[in-house]
Short mmCIF file of C-alpha atoms and ligand atoms in Angstrom, two decimals:
data_model
loop_
_atom_site.label_atom_id
_atom_site.label_comp_id
_atom_site.label_asym_id
_atom_site.label_seq_id
_atom_site.Cartn_x
_atom_site.Cartn_y
_atom_site.Cartn_z
CA UNK O 1 136.26 -144.42 22.44
CA UNK O 2 138.80 -144.17 19.72
CA UNK O 3 138.28 -140.46 19.33
CA UNK O 4 138.58 -140.13 23.05
CA UNK O 5 141.90 -142.11 23.01
CA UNK O 6 143.22 -139.95 20.18
CA UNK O 7 142.24 -136.69 22.01
CA UNK O 8 143.76 -137.66 25.34
CA UNK O 9 147.16 -138.64 23.58
CA UNK O 10 147.04 -135.43 21.60
CA UNK O 11 146.60 -133.55 24.88
CA UNK O 12 149.40 -135.35 26.43
CA UNK O 13 151.72 -134.54 23.54
CA UNK O 14 150.56 -130.98 23.55
CA UNK O 15 151.34 -130.53 27.26
CA UNK O 16 154.85 -131.70 26.57
CA UNK O 17 155.23 -129.09 23.83
CA UNK O 18 153.38 -126.18 25.40
CA UNK O 19 154.18 -126.08 29.17
CA UNK O 20 156.05 -122.89 29.57
CA UNK O 21 158.00 -122.51 32.91
CA UNK O 22 158.71 -119.23 34.56
CA UNK O 23 161.31 -118.65 37.13
CA UNK O 24 160.21 -117.73 40.60
CA UNK O 25 162.22 -117.11 43.84
CA UNK O 26 160.80 -119.07 46.79
CA UNK O 27 160.79 -117.59 50.32
CA UNK O 28 163.48 -119.97 51.21
CA UNK O 29 165.63 -118.29 48.54
CA UNK O 30 165.60 -121.32 46.26
CA UNK O 31 164.51 -120.99 42.68
CA UNK O 32 161.66 -122.81 41.27
CA UNK O 33 160.33 -123.05 37.78
CA UNK O 34 156.48 -122.77 37.66
CA UNK O 35 154.18 -123.39 34.90
CA UNK O 36 150.47 -122.83 34.48
CA UNK O 37 148.78 -125.22 31.89
CA UNK O 38 145.12 -126.05 31.07
CA UNK O 39 144.89 -129.62 29.80
CA UNK O 40 141.68 -130.61 28.22
CA UNK O 41 141.78 -134.20 29.93
CA UNK O 42 143.03 -135.79 33.22
CA UNK O 43 146.56 -136.20 31.81
CA UNK O 44 148.72 -134.69 34.67
CA UNK O 45 149.77 -137.97 36.23
CA UNK O 46 150.36 -139.53 32.75
CA UNK O 47 152.90 -136.80 31.94
CA UNK O 48 154.62 -136.78 35.35
CA UNK O 49 157.41 -139.11 34.42
CA UNK O 50 157.92 -137.19 31.23
CA UNK O 51 158.73 -133.91 33.07
CA UNK O 52 160.67 -135.69 35.87
CA UNK O 53 162.99 -137.12 33.33
CA UNK O 54 163.15 -134.05 31.23
CA UNK O 55 163.78 -131.56 34.19
CA UNK O 56 165.23 -133.77 36.58
CA UNK O 57 167.73 -131.47 38.15
CA UNK O 58 165.30 -128.41 38.64
CA UNK O 59 162.78 -127.51 41.20
CA UNK O 60 159.50 -127.29 39.24
CA UNK O 61 155.71 -127.03 39.69
CA UNK O 62 153.12 -127.60 37.07
CA UNK O 63 149.72 -125.88 38.18
CA UNK O 64 146.48 -126.88 36.48
CA UNK O 65 142.84 -126.52 37.18
CA UNK O 66 142.82 -130.30 37.54
CA UNK O 67 145.61 -130.67 40.10
CA UNK O 68 149.18 -129.82 40.48
CA UNK O 69 152.70 -131.57 40.48
CA UNK O 70 155.68 -130.33 42.44
CA UNK O 71 159.24 -131.83 41.83
CA UNK O 72 162.23 -130.99 44.15
CA UNK O 73 164.76 -132.97 42.19
CA UNK O 74 164.08 -136.09 44.48
CA UNK O 75 160.30 -136.33 45.29
CA UNK O 76 157.16 -135.76 43.29
CA UNK O 77 154.17 -134.37 45.13
CA UNK O 78 150.66 -134.11 43.76
CA UNK O 79 148.83 -131.02 44.95
CA UNK O 80 145.23 -129.79 44.66
CA UNK O 81 143.92 -128.06 41.52
CA UNK O 82 145.06 -124.43 41.13
CA UNK O 83 143.92 -121.15 39.65
CA UNK O 84 145.66 -119.18 36.87
CA UNK O 85 146.37 -116.40 39.56
CA UNK O 86 148.51 -118.94 41.52
CA UNK O 87 150.94 -119.05 38.64
CA UNK O 88 153.61 -116.34 37.97
CA UNK O 89 152.77 -113.97 35.13
CA UNK O 90 155.95 -113.41 33.26
CA UNK O 91 159.78 -113.52 33.78
CA UNK O 92 162.83 -111.88 32.36
CA UNK O 93 163.34 -114.65 29.73
CA UNK O 94 159.79 -114.08 28.28
CA UNK O 95 161.23 -111.42 25.94
CA UNK O 96 163.81 -113.71 24.77
CA UNK O 97 161.39 -116.51 23.87
CA UNK O 98 159.41 -113.86 21.87
CA UNK O 99 162.48 -112.67 20.11
CA UNK O 100 163.44 -116.11 19.25
CA UNK O 101 159.84 -117.00 18.04
CA UNK O 102 159.68 -113.98 15.77
CA UNK O 103 163.13 -114.51 14.32
CA UNK O 104 162.39 -118.17 13.31
CA UNK O 105 158.96 -117.26 11.96
CA UNK O 106 159.48 -117.61 8.11
CA UNK O 107 156.76 -115.61 6.35
CA UNK O 108 157.44 -117.38 3.05
CA UNK O 109 156.46 -120.66 4.64
CA UNK O 110 153.23 -119.56 6.49
CA UNK O 111 150.56 -122.11 6.30
CA UNK O 112 147.97 -120.94 8.74
CA UNK O 113 145.80 -124.16 8.61
CA UNK O 114 148.90 -126.35 9.50
CA UNK O 115 149.93 -124.01 12.15
CA UNK O 116 146.56 -124.19 13.83
CA UNK O 117 146.54 -127.91 13.61
CA UNK O 118 149.98 -128.00 15.37
CA UNK O 119 149.21 -125.23 17.88
CA UNK O 120 145.47 -125.20 18.36
CA UNK O 121 144.04 -121.96 19.59
CA UNK O 122 142.92 -123.17 22.96
CA UNK O 123 146.64 -123.37 24.02
CA UNK O 124 147.44 -119.95 22.98
CA UNK O 125 146.52 -118.05 26.01
CA UNK O 126 149.23 -119.60 28.02
CA UNK O 127 152.02 -119.41 25.51
CA UNK O 128 153.98 -116.14 25.62
CA UNK O 129 155.06 -116.39 21.94
CA UNK O 130 151.45 -116.91 20.80
CA UNK O 131 150.66 -113.28 21.45
CA UNK O 132 152.83 -112.44 18.51
CA UNK O 133 151.03 -114.74 15.97
CA UNK O 134 148.29 -112.36 14.84
CA UNK O 135 150.88 -109.61 14.13
CA UNK O 136 153.30 -111.94 12.39
CA UNK O 137 150.46 -113.25 10.17
CA UNK O 138 149.32 -109.76 9.36
CA UNK O 139 152.76 -108.68 8.43
CA UNK O 140 153.76 -111.99 6.49
CA UNK O 141 152.89 -110.77 3.01
CA UNK O 142 154.88 -107.60 3.27
CA UNK O 143 157.77 -109.34 4.68
CA UNK O 144 157.79 -112.15 2.09
CA UNK O 145 157.78 -109.26 -0.58
CA UNK O 146 160.60 -107.52 1.20
CA UNK O 147 162.64 -110.93 1.22
CA UNK O 148 162.16 -111.33 -2.38
CA UNK O 149 163.07 -107.78 -3.20
CA UNK O 150 166.18 -108.05 -1.20
CA UNK O 151 167.15 -111.07 -3.16
CA UNK O 152 166.51 -109.30 -6.53
CA UNK O 153 169.18 -106.61 -5.65
CA UNK O 154 171.85 -109.35 -5.54
CA UNK O 155 171.04 -110.45 -9.06
CA UNK O 156 171.93 -107.27 -10.87
CA UNK O 157 175.58 -108.14 -10.30
CA UNK O 158 178.00 -110.05 -12.21
CA UNK O 159 177.46 -113.77 -13.13
CA UNK O 160 179.28 -116.24 -10.97
CA UNK O 161 182.92 -116.72 -12.55
CA UNK O 162 183.13 -120.49 -11.82
CA UNK O 163 180.86 -123.41 -10.92
CA UNK O 164 182.12 -123.26 -7.33
CA UNK O 165 181.12 -119.74 -6.94
CA UNK O 166 177.82 -120.48 -8.52
CA UNK O 167 177.21 -123.25 -6.13
CA UNK O 168 177.96 -121.07 -3.16
CA UNK O 169 175.83 -118.27 -4.40
CA UNK O 170 172.86 -120.58 -5.23
CA UNK O 171 173.12 -122.00 -1.68
CA UNK O 172 172.48 -118.47 -0.33
CA UNK O 173 169.88 -117.57 -2.76
CA UNK O 174 166.64 -116.19 -1.08
CA UNK O 175 165.26 -114.59 -4.14
CA UNK O 176 162.02 -116.65 -4.27
CA UNK O 177 159.95 -118.37 -1.53
CA UNK O 178 161.39 -121.69 -2.40
CA UNK O 179 164.82 -120.40 -1.76
CA UNK O 180 163.65 -119.21 1.56
CA UNK O 181 162.21 -122.49 2.61
CA UNK O 182 165.29 -123.53 4.39
CA UNK O 183 166.34 -126.60 2.35
CA UNK O 184 169.63 -127.49 0.70
CA UNK O 185 170.23 -126.04 -2.74
CA UNK O 186 171.13 -128.61 -5.35
CA UNK O 187 173.33 -127.59 -8.26
CA UNK O 188 174.27 -129.34 -11.31
CA UNK O 189 176.93 -132.11 -11.54
CA UNK O 190 178.98 -133.86 -14.06
CA UNK O 191 181.73 -132.87 -16.36
CA UNK O 192 182.39 -129.13 -16.44
CA UNK O 193 183.45 -129.57 -20.24
CA UNK O 194 180.36 -131.50 -21.11
CA UNK O 195 178.97 -130.76 -24.52
CA UNK O 196 175.63 -131.89 -23.35
CA UNK O 197 173.47 -130.68 -20.50
CA UNK O 198 170.46 -132.26 -19.08
CA UNK O 199 167.81 -130.03 -17.34
CA UNK O 200 165.15 -131.29 -15.09
CA UNK O 201 162.59 -129.41 -12.99
CA UNK O 202 163.93 -129.26 -9.48
CA UNK O 203 165.45 -131.38 -6.82
CA UNK O 204 163.19 -133.90 -5.09
CA UNK O 205 163.23 -135.26 -1.63
CA UNK O 206 166.23 -137.64 -2.24
CA UNK O 207 168.16 -135.17 -4.24
CA UNK O 208 167.64 -132.49 -1.43
CA UNK O 209 168.92 -135.08 1.23
CA UNK O 210 171.97 -136.05 -0.84
CA UNK O 211 172.67 -132.62 -2.47
CA UNK O 212 172.87 -134.32 -5.97
CA UNK O 213 170.47 -134.04 -9.01
CA UNK O 214 168.48 -136.88 -10.39
CA UNK O 215 169.37 -139.61 -7.74
CA UNK O 216 165.83 -140.38 -6.65
CA UNK O 217 163.03 -142.40 -8.47
CA UNK O 218 162.75 -140.13 -11.40
CA UNK O 219 166.54 -140.00 -11.74
CA UNK O 220 166.79 -143.71 -11.82
CA UNK O 221 164.24 -144.02 -14.60
CA UNK O 222 166.01 -141.40 -16.55
CA UNK O 223 169.31 -143.16 -16.04
CA UNK O 224 167.94 -146.45 -17.17
CA UNK O 225 166.24 -145.02 -20.37
CA UNK O 226 169.56 -143.07 -21.30
CA UNK O 227 171.64 -146.19 -21.00
CA UNK O 228 169.10 -148.12 -23.00
CA UNK O 229 169.26 -145.37 -25.74
CA UNK O 230 173.00 -145.62 -25.74
CA UNK O 231 173.99 -142.31 -23.88
CA UNK O 232 176.35 -142.35 -21.02
CA UNK O 233 174.90 -139.85 -18.55
CA UNK O 234 178.57 -139.58 -17.17
CA UNK O 235 179.32 -137.45 -20.26
CA UNK O 236 176.70 -134.74 -19.44
CA UNK O 237 176.14 -131.97 -17.12
CA UNK O 238 172.95 -132.69 -15.21
CA UNK O 239 171.09 -129.89 -13.51
CA UNK O 240 167.64 -128.47 -12.78
CA UNK O 241 165.62 -125.37 -13.72
CA UNK O 242 164.98 -124.66 -10.12
CA UNK O 243 167.72 -125.26 -7.47
CA UNK O 244 165.71 -125.68 -4.19
CA UNK O 245 163.07 -128.37 -3.39
CA UNK O 246 159.51 -127.11 -3.29
CA UNK O 247 157.34 -129.25 -1.19
CA UNK O 248 154.25 -129.53 0.97
CA UNK O 249 154.79 -131.05 4.38
CA UNK O 250 152.37 -134.02 4.99
CA UNK O 251 153.06 -135.36 8.34
CA UNK O 252 156.71 -136.70 8.02
CA UNK O 253 156.50 -136.80 4.30
CA UNK O 254 157.47 -133.89 1.97
CA UNK O 255 155.23 -133.98 -1.14
CA UNK O 256 156.65 -132.39 -4.37
CA UNK O 257 154.96 -129.20 -5.49
CA UNK O 258 155.60 -127.86 -8.99
CA UNK O 259 157.35 -124.36 -8.95
CA UNK O 260 155.33 -121.51 -10.38
CA UNK O 261 156.29 -119.72 -13.57
CA UNK O 262 157.50 -116.85 -11.61
CA UNK O 263 159.69 -119.10 -9.51
CA UNK O 264 161.16 -120.69 -12.55
CA UNK O 265 161.79 -117.33 -14.16
CA UNK O 266 163.58 -116.03 -10.98
CA UNK O 267 165.77 -119.14 -10.93
CA UNK O 268 166.70 -118.65 -14.66
CA UNK O 269 169.53 -116.42 -13.49
CA UNK O 270 171.29 -119.52 -12.14
CA UNK O 271 170.64 -121.95 -15.02
CA UNK O 272 171.66 -119.42 -17.47
CA UNK O 273 174.98 -118.70 -15.52
CA UNK O 274 175.40 -122.41 -15.58
CA UNK O 275 174.92 -122.62 -19.28
CA UNK O 276 177.33 -119.65 -19.71
CA UNK O 277 179.96 -121.66 -17.84
CA UNK O 278 179.44 -125.20 -19.35
CA UNK O 279 178.63 -123.85 -22.85
CA UNK O 280 176.83 -127.09 -23.99
CA UNK O 281 176.12 -127.49 -27.55
CA UNK O 282 173.10 -129.65 -26.90
CA UNK O 283 170.49 -129.31 -24.20
CA UNK O 284 167.93 -131.89 -23.16
CA UNK O 285 164.90 -130.41 -21.37
CA UNK O 286 162.83 -132.63 -19.32
CA UNK O 287 159.39 -131.46 -18.77
CA UNK O 288 157.46 -128.10 -18.91
CA UNK O 289 159.28 -126.35 -16.09
CA UNK O 290 162.79 -127.09 -17.77
CA UNK O 291 161.35 -125.98 -21.21
CA UNK O 292 160.02 -122.71 -19.67
CA UNK O 293 163.37 -122.06 -18.12
CA UNK O 294 165.21 -122.70 -21.29
CA UNK O 295 163.00 -120.55 -23.47
CA UNK O 296 161.77 -117.99 -21.12
CA UNK O 297 158.17 -118.82 -22.00
CA UNK O 298 155.73 -121.50 -21.58
CA UNK O 299 156.00 -124.00 -24.44
CA UNK O 300 153.66 -126.83 -25.52
CA UNK O 301 155.95 -129.78 -25.14
CA UNK O 302 153.75 -132.07 -27.25
CA UNK O 303 154.11 -129.56 -30.10
CA UNK O 304 157.96 -129.27 -29.95
CA UNK O 305 159.10 -132.65 -28.65
CA UNK O 306 161.51 -134.59 -30.91
CA UNK O 307 162.06 -131.38 -32.99
CA UNK O 308 165.41 -129.77 -32.39
CA UNK O 309 165.21 -126.12 -31.40
CA UNK O 310 167.89 -123.46 -31.86
CA UNK O 311 168.92 -121.33 -28.91
CA UNK O 312 170.10 -117.79 -28.81
CA UNK O 313 173.77 -118.99 -28.07
CA UNK O 314 173.74 -121.21 -31.18
CA UNK O 315 173.26 -124.46 -29.13
CA UNK O 316 170.45 -126.90 -29.86
CA UNK O 317 167.70 -127.90 -27.50
CA UNK O 318 165.62 -131.17 -27.42
CA UNK O 319 162.52 -131.12 -25.28
CA UNK O 320 160.75 -134.24 -23.96
CA UNK O 321 158.49 -135.27 -20.98
CA UNK O 322 159.89 -135.44 -17.53
CA UNK O 323 160.49 -138.98 -16.31
CA UNK O 324 158.26 -138.32 -13.12
CA UNK O 325 155.35 -137.87 -15.55
CA UNK O 326 155.74 -141.48 -16.62
CA UNK O 327 155.89 -142.53 -12.96
CA UNK O 328 152.53 -141.09 -12.40
CA UNK O 329 150.89 -143.04 -15.16
CA UNK O 330 149.95 -146.77 -15.34
CA UNK O 331 148.57 -149.22 -17.81
CA UNK O 332 148.30 -148.46 -21.34
CA UNK O 333 148.86 -144.77 -21.01
CA UNK O 334 152.11 -145.43 -19.39
CA UNK O 335 153.08 -147.83 -22.09
CA UNK O 336 152.46 -145.17 -24.78
CA UNK O 337 154.40 -142.56 -22.97
CA UNK O 338 157.18 -144.69 -22.25
CA UNK O 339 157.62 -145.56 -25.97
CA UNK O 340 157.55 -141.83 -26.86
CA UNK O 341 160.15 -140.95 -24.20
CA UNK O 342 162.27 -143.81 -25.52
CA UNK O 343 161.98 -142.55 -28.95
CA UNK O 344 162.77 -138.95 -27.92
CA UNK O 345 165.89 -140.19 -25.90
CA UNK O 346 166.96 -142.23 -28.83
CA UNK O 347 167.06 -139.13 -30.97
CA UNK O 348 168.83 -137.24 -28.34
CA UNK O 349 171.44 -139.94 -27.81
CA UNK O 350 172.07 -139.92 -31.50
CA UNK O 351 172.44 -136.11 -31.63
CA UNK O 352 174.77 -136.28 -28.39
CA UNK O 353 176.88 -139.08 -29.66
CA UNK O 354 177.26 -137.42 -33.05
CA UNK O 355 178.69 -134.32 -31.26
CA UNK O 356 181.90 -136.10 -30.98
CA UNK O 357 181.89 -135.94 -34.83
CA UNK O 358 180.96 -132.16 -34.48
CA UNK O 359 177.47 -132.42 -35.90
CA UNK O 360 173.91 -132.60 -34.68
CA UNK O 361 171.38 -134.58 -36.61
CA UNK O 362 168.74 -132.41 -38.10
N1 URA P 1 163.23 -134.33 -10.74
C1 URA P 1 164.02 -133.41 -11.31
O1 URA P 1 163.50 -132.62 -12.15
N2 URA P 1 165.18 -133.25 -11.02
C2 URA P 1 165.74 -133.81 -10.08
O2 URA P 1 166.91 -133.67 -9.68
C3 URA P 1 164.96 -134.93 -9.42
C4 URA P 1 163.78 -135.24 -9.82
#
């Protein structure tokens, strides 16, 4: 029974989403919007008030094999079952729908399983835009590659001359699939003359929503530990290796996904530009993605953590774990890692605070 209830509810919802009206001219000269729909259950009556409210000032008919509804802006009539041939076939706006659908189709975000869940195949035959889906899927890979290529061209130019220009250009960056995912770019924040830079992996859900780095749960933990270590984060430039939020949509939730090495490497253009503008003398890299971004190769964090690393521009890097790693642990494992994190941050804080005296502890 529960299954049946769910299936009927789903069908009601799908009918609201997938009914497509076509404009027809009635013998009286009046226009009427007519739709052909094939529900899986007897849901026509259950949906009547939704369509009356939504399309109150239009004459419309919804024809189905189980019955039909006719609205004339005042009265709703129920009619007998109809056949597909009773409905109109196309109308002049059909092409517009298709154009709209292909232009909002983002090949970099193609998830066939999720799409089929939202738009099951049984509804396709009555959706004008669904005819395009096989072609769009078939061409997705090459369109995505072309998008990435187009982005590449833009990176051969000069580095941004200021942080404001950098932020503007990052916002428009479509050089990798994460940049193409339609989220807000999050660039660094802090003091433009900071001697210290802190680099995370990528903005998370809260960061994307607010446009600021490290303001979600991992950021809170980082700020707390930095304060305890005696370093004021307000003195640093805080940023990320990757500037857009990579996630997987699960219902209403956006679950973090780690960027690939290639995505981190593509985004290096921005972090290097940021470093060239801020010119920090000490950099704290949090986690493997930040470390890869900094060194241009994968590094073993356990091997190099707490050991200062010299960078090509003469500055010094300290690498430690990412705070969200601590958030994923519990029990004794967490206690151990928190202690190591605290010790790394204490060392970093000493170095950062010593910078005022122009030296880095070795
Ligand atoms: N994790 C990061 O690496 N950066 C943020 O800005 C937030 C969470």
